[in-house]
Coordinates of C-alpha atoms and ligand atoms in Angstrom, one line a residue:
Chain A
M1 CA 3.2 142.6 65.5
R2 CA 2.3 141.8 68.8
D3 CA 1.8 138.1 68.6
S4 CA -1.8 137.7 69.2
E5 CA -4.3 135.1 68.5
L6 CA -7.1 137.5 68.0
A7 CA -7.2 140.0 65.1
I8 CA -10.2 141.9 66.7
S9 CA -11.1 142.2 70.5
I10 CA -13.7 144.3 71.5
R11 CA -15.1 144.3 75.3
A12 CA -18.2 146.5 76.5
L13 CA -17.7 149.4 73.5
T14 CA -20.3 152.1 73.8
K15 CA -21.0 154.7 71.6
F16 CA -22.4 157.8 71.7
Y17 CA -23.3 160.5 69.3
N18 CA -24.4 163.0 71.5
N19 CA -27.3 161.5 72.6
L20 CA -28.1 158.8 70.1
Q21 CA -26.5 155.6 71.5
A22 CA -25.3 153.4 68.3
L23 CA -23.5 150.8 70.5
D24 CA -24.0 149.4 73.9
K25 CA -21.5 147.5 75.2
I26 CA -20.8 145.5 72.3
A27 CA -18.6 142.7 72.8
F28 CA -16.6 139.7 70.0
E29 CA -13.5 138.6 69.2
V30 CA -12.2 137.9 65.9
K31 CA -9.7 135.6 65.3
R32 CA -6.4 135.9 63.0
G33 CA -6.6 134.6 59.6
D34 CA -10.7 134.9 60.0
F35 CA -13.2 135.5 57.2
F36 CA -15.7 137.7 59.7
A37 CA -19.3 138.4 58.2
F38 CA -20.6 141.7 60.1
L39 CA -24.4 141.9 59.8
G40 CA -27.2 144.1 60.6
P41 CA -30.0 145.9 59.4
N42 CA -29.4 149.5 58.0
G43 CA -28.3 151.9 61.0
A44 CA -27.9 148.8 63.6
G45 CA -24.2 150.3 64.3
K46 CA -22.1 148.6 61.4
T47 CA -19.8 151.1 60.3
T48 CA -20.0 153.1 63.4
T49 CA -18.2 149.8 65.0
I50 CA -15.6 150.1 62.0
N51 CA -14.8 153.5 62.8
V52 CA -14.3 153.1 66.0
L53 CA -12.0 150.3 65.3
T54 CA -9.6 152.7 62.8
G55 CA -9.4 155.5 64.8
L56 CA -12.2 156.9 62.6
S57 CA -14.6 157.4 65.8
N58 CA -13.7 158.2 69.4
Y59 CA -15.7 156.4 71.9
Q60 CA -16.6 156.3 75.6
S61 CA -16.3 153.2 76.8
G62 CA -14.8 149.7 76.5
E63 CA -11.5 148.5 75.4
V64 CA -10.9 147.8 71.4
K65 CA -8.0 146.0 70.5
V66 CA -6.5 144.7 66.4
F67 CA -4.1 142.3 67.3
G68 CA -3.3 142.9 70.5
Y69 CA -2.7 146.5 70.3
D70 CA -5.2 149.4 72.4
V71 CA -6.6 151.7 69.3
T72 CA -6.6 154.3 71.0
A73 CA -3.6 153.9 73.2
E74 CA -1.0 152.4 70.5
Y75 CA -3.0 154.0 67.6
L76 CA 0.1 153.9 65.8
H77 CA 1.0 150.0 65.6
S78 CA -2.5 149.2 65.4
R79 CA -3.6 151.2 62.3
R80 CA -0.5 150.4 60.6
L81 CA -2.3 146.6 60.4
I82 CA -6.0 147.8 59.0
G83 CA -6.8 148.0 55.2
L84 CA -10.0 149.9 54.9
C85 CA -12.5 149.5 52.2
A86 CA -14.5 152.5 53.3
Q87 CA -18.4 152.8 52.8
E88 CA -18.4 155.5 50.5
S89 CA -15.4 157.5 48.2
N90 CA -13.3 159.4 49.8
F91 CA -11.1 160.9 47.4
D92 CA -8.2 163.8 47.6
P93 CA -10.1 165.9 44.9
F94 CA -6.9 166.7 43.5
L95 CA -4.9 164.0 42.4
S96 CA -4.7 161.5 39.9
I97 CA -5.5 158.0 41.2
Y98 CA -2.2 156.8 40.7
Q99 CA -1.1 160.0 43.0
L100 CA -3.5 159.1 45.4
L101 CA -2.4 155.7 45.9
V102 CA 1.0 156.0 46.2
Y103 CA 0.5 159.3 48.8
Q104 CA -1.6 156.6 50.4
A105 CA 1.0 153.4 50.8
E106 CA 3.6 156.5 51.6
Y107 CA 1.5 157.4 54.5
F108 CA 1.6 154.5 55.5
G109 CA 5.9 154.6 56.1
I110 CA 6.5 152.5 52.2
P111 CA 9.6 154.2 50.4
P112 CA 8.4 156.0 47.3
W113 CA 10.2 153.6 45.0
E114 CA 8.1 150.3 46.6
A115 CA 4.7 153.0 46.9
K116 CA 5.0 153.4 42.7
R117 CA 5.4 149.6 42.3
R118 CA 2.1 148.8 44.3
A119 CA 0.5 151.1 42.6
N120 CA 0.8 150.1 39.3
E121 CA 0.6 146.4 40.5
L122 CA -2.5 147.3 42.0
L123 CA -3.6 149.2 39.1
E124 CA -3.1 146.3 36.8
R125 CA -4.6 143.4 39.1
F126 CA -8.5 146.0 39.3
G127 CA -8.1 146.8 35.3
L128 CA -7.9 150.2 36.7
E129 CA -4.7 151.2 34.7
E130 CA -6.2 153.0 31.6
K131 CA -7.8 155.2 34.2
R132 CA -4.4 156.5 36.1
N133 CA -4.0 160.0 35.0
A134 CA -7.7 160.3 35.5
K135 CA -9.2 162.1 38.9
H136 CA -11.3 160.0 40.9
R137 CA -14.7 161.5 39.7
A138 CA -13.8 159.9 36.6
L139 CA -14.1 157.2 37.7
S140 CA -17.9 154.7 37.5
G141 CA -19.5 153.5 40.9
G142 CA -17.9 150.3 40.3
M143 CA -14.3 151.7 39.2
K144 CA -14.7 153.9 42.4
K145 CA -15.1 150.5 44.3
R146 CA -12.3 148.9 43.4
L147 CA -10.4 152.2 43.7
L148 CA -11.8 152.1 47.3
L149 CA -10.4 148.6 47.7
C150 CA -6.7 149.5 45.9
R151 CA -6.0 152.0 48.1
A152 CA -7.1 149.2 51.1
L153 CA -4.6 147.1 50.0
I154 CA -1.6 149.7 49.1
H155 CA 0.0 149.0 52.9
D156 CA -0.7 145.2 53.0
P157 CA -2.2 145.3 55.7
E158 CA -2.8 142.4 58.2
I159 CA -6.7 142.7 58.3
L160 CA -8.5 143.9 55.9
I161 CA -11.6 145.9 57.0
L162 CA -14.7 146.1 54.5
D163 CA -17.6 148.1 54.6
E164 CA -20.1 146.8 51.6
P165 CA -17.3 146.5 49.1
T166 CA -19.6 144.9 46.5
S167 CA -22.5 147.9 46.9
G168 CA -23.6 148.8 43.4
C169 CA -21.3 146.6 41.3
D170 CA -21.6 144.4 38.5
L171 CA -21.7 140.4 38.8
E172 CA -18.2 140.5 37.2
L173 CA -16.8 142.5 39.6
K174 CA -18.7 140.2 42.2
F175 CA -17.2 137.6 40.7
L176 CA -13.3 139.5 40.9
I177 CA -13.6 140.4 44.8
W178 CA -15.1 137.2 46.3
D179 CA -12.4 135.5 44.6
Y180 CA -9.7 137.9 45.6
L181 CA -10.5 137.8 49.3
L182 CA -10.9 134.3 49.4
Q183 CA -7.6 134.2 48.1
L184 CA -5.8 137.1 50.3
N185 CA -8.0 134.7 53.5
K186 CA -5.6 131.8 51.5
E187 CA -2.7 133.5 52.2
G188 CA -3.6 134.3 55.8
K189 CA -5.1 138.0 55.9
T190 CA -8.1 137.8 58.4
I191 CA -10.8 139.8 56.9
F192 CA -13.8 141.7 58.1
L193 CA -16.9 142.3 55.7
T194 CA -20.1 144.0 56.0
T195 CA -22.7 143.6 53.5
H196 CA -26.7 142.8 52.9
Y197 CA -26.2 140.5 50.2
M198 CA -26.8 136.7 52.4
E199 CA -25.7 134.6 49.5
E200 CA -21.9 137.1 50.0
A201 CA -21.5 136.7 53.3
E202 CA -23.3 132.7 53.3
K203 CA -20.8 132.4 50.4
L204 CA -17.3 134.1 51.8
C205 CA -17.0 133.5 55.8
K206 CA -16.1 131.5 58.1
T207 CA -17.6 133.6 61.2
I208 CA -20.8 135.6 61.5
G209 CA -22.0 138.3 63.7
I210 CA -25.3 140.1 63.7
I211 CA -25.8 143.6 65.6
N212 CA -28.7 144.9 66.0
N213 CA -29.6 148.6 67.5
G214 CA -26.2 148.4 68.8
K215 CA -26.3 145.2 70.2
I216 CA -25.0 141.5 69.3
V217 CA -27.6 139.9 69.2
R218 CA -25.4 136.6 67.7
I219 CA -22.1 135.5 67.2
G220 CA -20.5 132.0 66.2
D221 CA -19.2 129.8 63.2
K222 CA -21.4 129.4 60.0
K223 CA -22.1 126.0 60.3
Q224 CA -23.4 126.4 63.7
I225 CA -25.4 129.7 63.2
L226 CA -27.2 128.1 59.9
Q227 CA -27.5 124.9 60.8
D228 CA -30.2 123.8 58.1
K229 CA -31.8 127.0 57.4
S230 CA -30.8 130.0 54.6
L231 CA -28.8 133.1 56.2
Q232 CA -31.4 135.2 55.0
D233 CA -34.0 133.0 57.0
V234 CA -31.4 133.2 59.9
F235 CA -31.2 137.0 59.6
L236 CA -34.6 138.0 59.6
E237 CA -35.2 135.9 62.4
I238 CA -32.7 137.1 64.8
T239 CA -33.1 140.5 63.6
G240 CA -37.2 140.6 64.0
I241 CA -38.3 141.6 60.9
E242 CA -41.2 139.8 59.5
Chain B
M1 CA 2.6 159.3 72.0
I2 CA 1.1 162.0 71.3
H3 CA 4.8 163.7 70.6
Q4 CA 6.1 160.8 67.9
V5 CA 8.1 161.3 64.8
T6 CA 8.6 157.6 64.2
N7 CA 6.7 157.9 60.5
P8 CA 9.4 160.5 58.2
I9 CA 8.4 158.8 55.1
G10 CA 4.9 159.6 55.8
V11 CA 5.2 163.0 56.8
M12 CA 7.3 163.6 53.6
A13 CA 4.6 162.4 51.8
L14 CA 2.1 164.7 53.4
A15 CA 4.8 167.9 53.0
K16 CA 5.0 167.0 49.8
R17 CA 1.7 166.9 48.8
E18 CA 0.1 169.9 50.3
I19 CA 3.3 171.5 48.1
H20 CA 2.4 170.0 45.7
R21 CA -1.4 171.2 45.7
F22 CA -0.7 174.8 46.1
F23 CA 1.7 175.0 43.4
S24 CA -0.7 172.9 41.0
V25 CA -3.0 176.4 41.7
A26 CA -0.1 178.8 41.5
N27 CA -2.0 181.2 39.4
Q28 CA -4.4 181.2 42.8
T29 CA -2.1 180.7 45.3
I30 CA 1.6 182.7 44.1
F31 CA 1.2 185.3 41.7
P32 CA -1.6 187.4 43.2
P33 CA 0.1 188.6 46.3
L34 CA 3.2 189.5 44.3
V35 CA 0.8 191.2 41.4
S36 CA -0.8 193.3 44.5
S37 CA 2.1 194.0 46.2
A38 CA 3.6 195.4 43.2
L39 CA 1.3 197.6 42.7
F40 CA 1.3 198.3 46.3
M41 CA 5.0 199.1 45.8
Y42 CA 3.9 201.1 42.9
I43 CA 1.2 203.0 43.6
F44 CA 2.4 204.2 47.6
G45 CA 5.7 203.6 47.8
I46 CA 6.7 205.3 44.5
A47 CA 3.5 207.4 43.1
V48 CA 2.4 208.5 46.7
G49 CA 5.6 208.0 48.4
S50 CA 8.1 209.9 46.9
R51 CA 5.6 213.1 48.2
V52 CA 5.1 212.1 51.5
N53 CA 7.7 213.5 54.0
F54 CA 8.8 210.1 55.6
S55 CA 12.5 210.4 56.7
A56 CA 11.6 208.5 60.0
M57 CA 13.9 205.5 60.8
G58 CA 16.2 206.9 57.5
L59 CA 14.4 205.0 55.4
T60 CA 12.1 205.7 52.2
Y61 CA 8.8 205.0 52.6
L62 CA 9.2 201.9 50.1
Q63 CA 12.0 200.7 52.1
F64 CA 9.2 200.7 54.5
I65 CA 6.7 199.2 53.0
I66 CA 8.6 196.5 51.4
P67 CA 9.3 194.2 54.6
G68 CA 6.2 195.3 55.5
L69 CA 4.2 193.6 52.6
M70 CA 6.4 190.7 53.0
A71 CA 5.0 189.8 56.4
M72 CA 1.4 190.5 55.7
H73 CA 1.6 188.2 53.0
L74 CA 3.9 185.6 55.0
I75 CA 0.7 185.8 57.5
S76 CA -2.2 185.5 54.7
S77 CA -0.3 183.0 52.6
A78 CA 0.3 180.5 55.6
Y79 CA -3.2 180.7 57.2
E80 CA -4.9 180.1 53.6
N81 CA -2.5 177.3 52.5
T82 CA -3.7 175.2 55.8
S83 CA -6.7 176.5 56.0
S84 CA -8.3 175.3 52.4
S85 CA -6.7 172.5 52.5
L86 CA -7.2 170.8 55.6
F87 CA -11.3 172.6 55.2
I88 CA -11.4 170.9 52.0
G89 CA -10.0 167.8 53.3
R90 CA -12.9 168.0 55.7
W91 CA -15.5 168.5 53.1
H92 CA -14.5 165.8 51.0
N93 CA -14.1 164.0 53.4
H94 CA -10.4 162.8 52.0
I95 CA -8.8 163.6 55.6
Q96 CA -9.7 160.0 56.6
E97 CA -7.0 159.0 54.4
I98 CA -5.0 160.5 56.6
L99 CA -6.6 159.9 59.7
L100 CA -6.2 156.0 58.9
A101 CA -2.5 156.1 58.8
P102 CA 0.2 155.5 61.4
L103 CA 0.8 159.2 61.8
S104 CA 1.2 160.5 65.4
Y105 CA -0.5 163.0 65.4
I106 CA 2.5 165.6 65.7
E107 CA 2.8 163.8 62.5
M108 CA 0.1 165.1 60.8
V109 CA 0.4 168.8 61.8
L110 CA 3.7 169.3 61.1
G111 CA 2.8 167.6 57.6
L112 CA -0.1 169.7 57.0
L113 CA 2.4 172.6 58.3
A114 CA 4.8 172.4 55.6
G115 CA 2.8 173.7 52.7
G116 CA 1.7 176.6 54.5
V117 CA 5.2 177.2 55.6
A118 CA 6.7 176.9 51.9
R119 CA 3.8 179.1 50.6
G120 CA 4.6 181.5 52.7
M121 CA 8.3 181.7 52.6
L122 CA 8.0 181.6 48.2
V123 CA 5.7 184.7 48.3
C124 CA 7.8 186.2 50.7
L125 CA 10.7 186.2 48.9
G126 CA 8.5 186.4 45.7
I127 CA 8.1 190.1 46.9
W128 CA 11.3 190.7 47.8
L129 CA 12.7 190.2 44.2
V130 CA 10.1 192.0 42.8
S131 CA 10.9 194.8 45.1
L132 CA 14.3 194.8 43.2
F133 CA 12.5 196.2 40.4
F134 CA 11.3 199.6 42.4
T135 CA 14.5 199.8 44.5
P136 CA 17.9 198.2 45.3
G137 CA 17.7 196.7 48.5
S138 CA 19.7 193.8 50.2
I139 CA 18.6 191.7 53.2
I140 CA 21.0 193.1 56.2
H141 CA 19.9 189.9 58.1
P142 CA 19.3 186.8 56.7
L143 CA 19.1 184.5 59.6
A144 CA 17.0 186.6 61.3
L145 CA 14.8 186.5 58.5
I146 CA 14.4 183.0 58.4
Y147 CA 13.7 183.1 61.6
F148 CA 11.1 185.2 61.2
M149 CA 9.9 183.8 58.2
L150 CA 9.3 180.1 59.9
M151 CA 7.8 182.0 63.1
I152 CA 5.1 183.5 60.7
T153 CA 4.8 180.3 59.0
V154 CA 4.2 178.1 61.8
I155 CA 2.3 180.5 63.8
F156 CA -0.8 181.2 61.0
S157 CA -0.3 177.6 59.6
C158 CA -1.2 176.4 62.6
A159 CA -3.9 179.4 62.9
G160 CA -5.2 178.0 59.6
M161 CA -5.6 174.9 60.9
M162 CA -7.6 175.7 63.7
G163 CA -9.7 178.0 61.6
A164 CA -10.3 174.7 59.3
L165 CA -11.6 172.9 62.3
W166 CA -13.6 175.6 63.5
A167 CA -15.2 176.7 60.6
E168 CA -18.6 174.5 59.1
D169 CA -18.4 176.5 55.7
F170 CA -16.0 179.0 53.7
G171 CA -17.7 182.0 54.8
M172 CA -16.5 181.3 58.2
L173 CA -13.1 179.9 56.6
S174 CA -12.1 183.1 56.0
M175 CA -14.3 185.4 58.2
W176 CA -10.4 185.3 60.7
N177 CA -8.6 186.1 57.8
T178 CA -11.0 188.8 56.5
Y179 CA -11.7 190.5 60.0
V180 CA -8.8 189.8 62.6
I181 CA -5.3 188.4 60.7
I182 CA -5.2 191.1 58.2
P183 CA -6.7 193.8 59.8
L184 CA -3.8 192.8 62.7
A185 CA -1.3 193.2 60.5
L186 CA -2.3 196.1 58.8
L187 CA -2.5 197.7 62.5
G188 CA 0.7 196.3 63.6
G189 CA 2.6 198.7 61.1
V190 CA 2.9 197.0 57.8
F191 CA 2.0 200.9 56.1
H192 CA 2.9 202.9 58.8
P193 CA 5.7 203.5 62.2
I194 CA 3.2 203.3 65.0
S195 CA 5.5 206.1 66.3
L196 CA 2.8 208.3 64.1
L197 CA -0.1 206.8 65.8
L198 CA -1.7 209.0 68.8
P199 CA 0.0 207.9 72.4
G200 CA -2.6 205.5 73.7
L201 CA -3.0 203.9 70.1
Q202 CA 0.3 203.3 70.4
I203 CA 0.4 201.6 73.4
I204 CA -2.4 199.6 72.4
S205 CA -0.3 198.4 69.4
H206 CA 2.2 196.8 71.5
F207 CA -0.7 194.8 72.3
N208 CA -0.5 193.1 69.1
P209 CA 1.1 190.7 68.9
L210 CA 1.2 191.2 64.8
Y211 CA 3.2 193.9 65.5
Y212 CA 6.2 192.1 66.8
M213 CA 6.0 189.9 63.6
V214 CA 6.1 192.9 60.9
S215 CA 8.5 194.2 63.5
G216 CA 10.7 191.4 63.2
I217 CA 10.4 191.5 59.3
R218 CA 11.5 194.8 59.0
Y219 CA 14.6 194.2 61.2
S220 CA 15.5 191.8 58.9
M221 CA 15.5 193.7 56.3
T222 CA 16.3 197.1 57.4
N223 CA 18.0 197.3 60.1
V224 CA 15.7 199.8 61.0
T225 CA 13.0 198.9 64.0
D226 CA 11.1 200.9 67.0
T227 CA 11.4 197.7 69.4
P228 CA 13.6 195.6 70.4
V229 CA 14.2 192.9 68.0
A230 CA 14.6 190.1 71.2
T231 CA 11.3 191.3 71.9
C232 CA 9.8 190.0 68.8
A233 CA 11.8 187.1 68.2
I234 CA 10.4 185.5 71.8
V235 CA 7.2 186.9 71.4
S236 CA 7.3 185.2 67.8
L237 CA 8.5 181.7 69.2
G238 CA 6.3 182.1 72.7
M239 CA 3.1 182.3 70.1
A240 CA 4.5 179.5 68.1
A241 CA 4.8 177.4 70.7
A242 CA 1.7 177.9 72.0
V243 CA -0.3 177.3 68.9
F244 CA 1.5 174.3 67.8
T245 CA 0.9 173.2 70.9
A246 CA -2.9 173.8 70.9
T247 CA -3.2 172.7 66.9
V248 CA -1.3 169.1 67.8
Y249 CA -4.2 169.4 70.9
L250 CA -7.1 169.6 68.4
F251 CA -6.3 166.7 66.6
K252 CA -5.5 164.3 69.8
I253 CA -9.5 164.8 70.7
G254 CA -9.5 164.5 67.7
Y255 CA -12.1 167.5 67.5
K256 CA -14.6 167.7 64.4
L257 CA -11.9 165.0 62.7
R258 CA -13.4 161.8 65.2
T259 CA -17.1 161.5 65.3
Ligands
LIG1 N1 -21.8 160.6 62.6 C1 -22.8 160.7 62.8 N2 -23.1 161.3 63.7 C2 -24.6 161.0 64.1 N3 -25.3 159.8 64.3 C3 -24.8 159.0 63.6 C4 -23.3 159.0 63.0 N4 -23.0 158.3 62.1 C5 -24.5 157.3 62.4 N5 -24.7 157.5 63.5 C6 -25.8 156.8 63.6 O1 -25.6 155.8 64.4 C7 -26.4 154.6 64.2 C8 -25.5 153.8 64.0 O2 -25.0 153.8 62.5 P1 -24.3 153.5 60.9 O3 -23.7 154.1 60.2 O4 -23.1 152.7 62.4 O5 -25.2 152.0 60.6 P2 -24.6 150.7 59.7 O6 -24.6 149.4 60.6 O7 -23.5 150.8 59.3 O8 -26.2 151.6 58.7 P3 -25.7 150.9 57.6 O9 -26.0 149.3 57.0 O10 -26.9 151.5 57.0 O11 -24.2 151.2 56.8 C9 -27.4 155.5 63.3 O12 -28.6 155.9 64.0 C10 -26.9 156.5 62.6 O13 -27.7 157.2 62.4
LIG2 MG1 -22.9 151.0 56.9

C-alpha cells in the first residue's frame, strides 16, 4: 500500500448520467483511520460517489484516489484496498452463501484454503453458519445485510465503504454492526458510512460530510459541525428541509 | 494496465465458477447437443445418408457430417455459455462481484472465457464419442483439432460476451445465435460440401468465416478438406485475436457494465 495519509482524496469530481448531473465538482478528503459519515437526502449523490470510488461508475472529470492510488489508472491497487457493502443485495443466484464468499475471496487473490477459513469465520461471526448451504434468496432481509457485510470484509480491506448498512435491520443487528464497525475502526481500518439514521452517524463517526444535489455542502469534524446542536437539526438546516 | 495478468488465483476462481455453473445444469448444457447430434447421425447419416450417392471426398455422408456437428456445437455451446452467464450477471447485478475485484480487464475476459471454452470442448468431444456408436472413427490430426477447438471456442465465447453486453432482454440475447451464428455455421458446410452449391454460392461461402472453422474441424478429424488448412488456421486465429481484443476493450470502457 502506498504510504498515503489520505484514505480517500477526491478533487473536482463531476459525474453525469446522460444529461443528469449527479455530482458537481465535488472535492473532499478522508484521513486514514477516520470514521467518516457521508450524509445527504435521497438522490443527493452518495451512492454515485461510492460507485466512482469503487470503480462501478465512470466519471467525466476530476481526480479520485484511494490511499494514493488513482481509481482509474491504478485500479488494480485501489480495488484491493476497498471493501464495499452495497446498498442493495446483489449475489450470484446459483451459489450457496458459503460458496459465494469463498469465490469472492479468491477473486481478490486469496488462496482457496485461506478463503474457506475466512468464509467460515465470517459466517460464524455474523450468525449465518446455519444458512451456509442456502442460496441468498432463502435469507431474510437482515440476513442479507449481514451477508453483504461478510462479503465486504472477506479480503480484509483497509477501507470499508458501507452504503446504508443498517437500513431494515432490527435493533439487535444494528448494535452488532455498530460494535463491529467501532472495533474495526479501533484496529485502524478506515470506515466510510452513508446512512439516513442521524443517531447512527452521531454515535459512530468522527468526521461528517454532507452532500446535497450533487454538491458537498458541509464537511468537518463532528464536534465542530455539531457544536451544541443535534445532528438532525444541523442536517435539516444545511439541506434546507423544513 | 489492461494487459496485465497479475491475479492468477482470481482468474482461476472465475474460471472455476463458470465451469461449475454449466456443470450444475448439465442436463441443459451438456446432454441436449449430444442427444440431438445422435439423432442427426442416425436420421441423416444412416437412414438418409446410406441412400444418397455421396462419394465426395472419399467419405461416407455420416463421416462427413460428424465433424460438422462437432463444429456447430462447439460454436453454439461456447456462445451460449458466456452470453447467458454474463447477461444473468448484469440482470441480477452480481457482475459487480467481479467488477469490484482487483482483476484486470483482460483477466475478467479470460476467466469468463474459460467457461465457454471448457463447455464447447466437452460437448465437441462428447459428440465424437457418441459418433463411435454409429461408425468407427479416429482423430487423424489431434493437435490440429485442439487448435481449432480452442480458436472456435475463444471466438464464440467472446462473441457471447459481446452479445450479453449488447442485449437488453433475453430475446435479444438469443437473437445472434438464432439468426446469425447458426445460419452461418449451417451455410458454412455442416451438412454439405460447398462444392455441391452453384458456383456463385460457392464464392459467397468463401466470405463466410464459419466455413473455415467447420473445414478446420473436418480436416482435423478426417484429413479431408476443400480449402487449404493453413487458410482455415489463419482466418480462425485472426478472428480470435480480433474478437478477444474487442471484448477486452468493451470491459475496459465498461460498456453497459459501469454506469
Ligand atoms: N444508473 C443511473 N442512471 C441514471 N441516473 C442515476 C443512476 N443512478 C443514480 N442516478 C441519479 O443520480 C442521482 C444521485 O443518485 P444516488 O443513487 O447517488 O443518490 P443517493 O444519495 O445514494 O440516494 P439514496 O439515499 O436514495 O440512496 C439521482 O438523481 C439519481 O436519480
Ligand atoms: Mg444511495
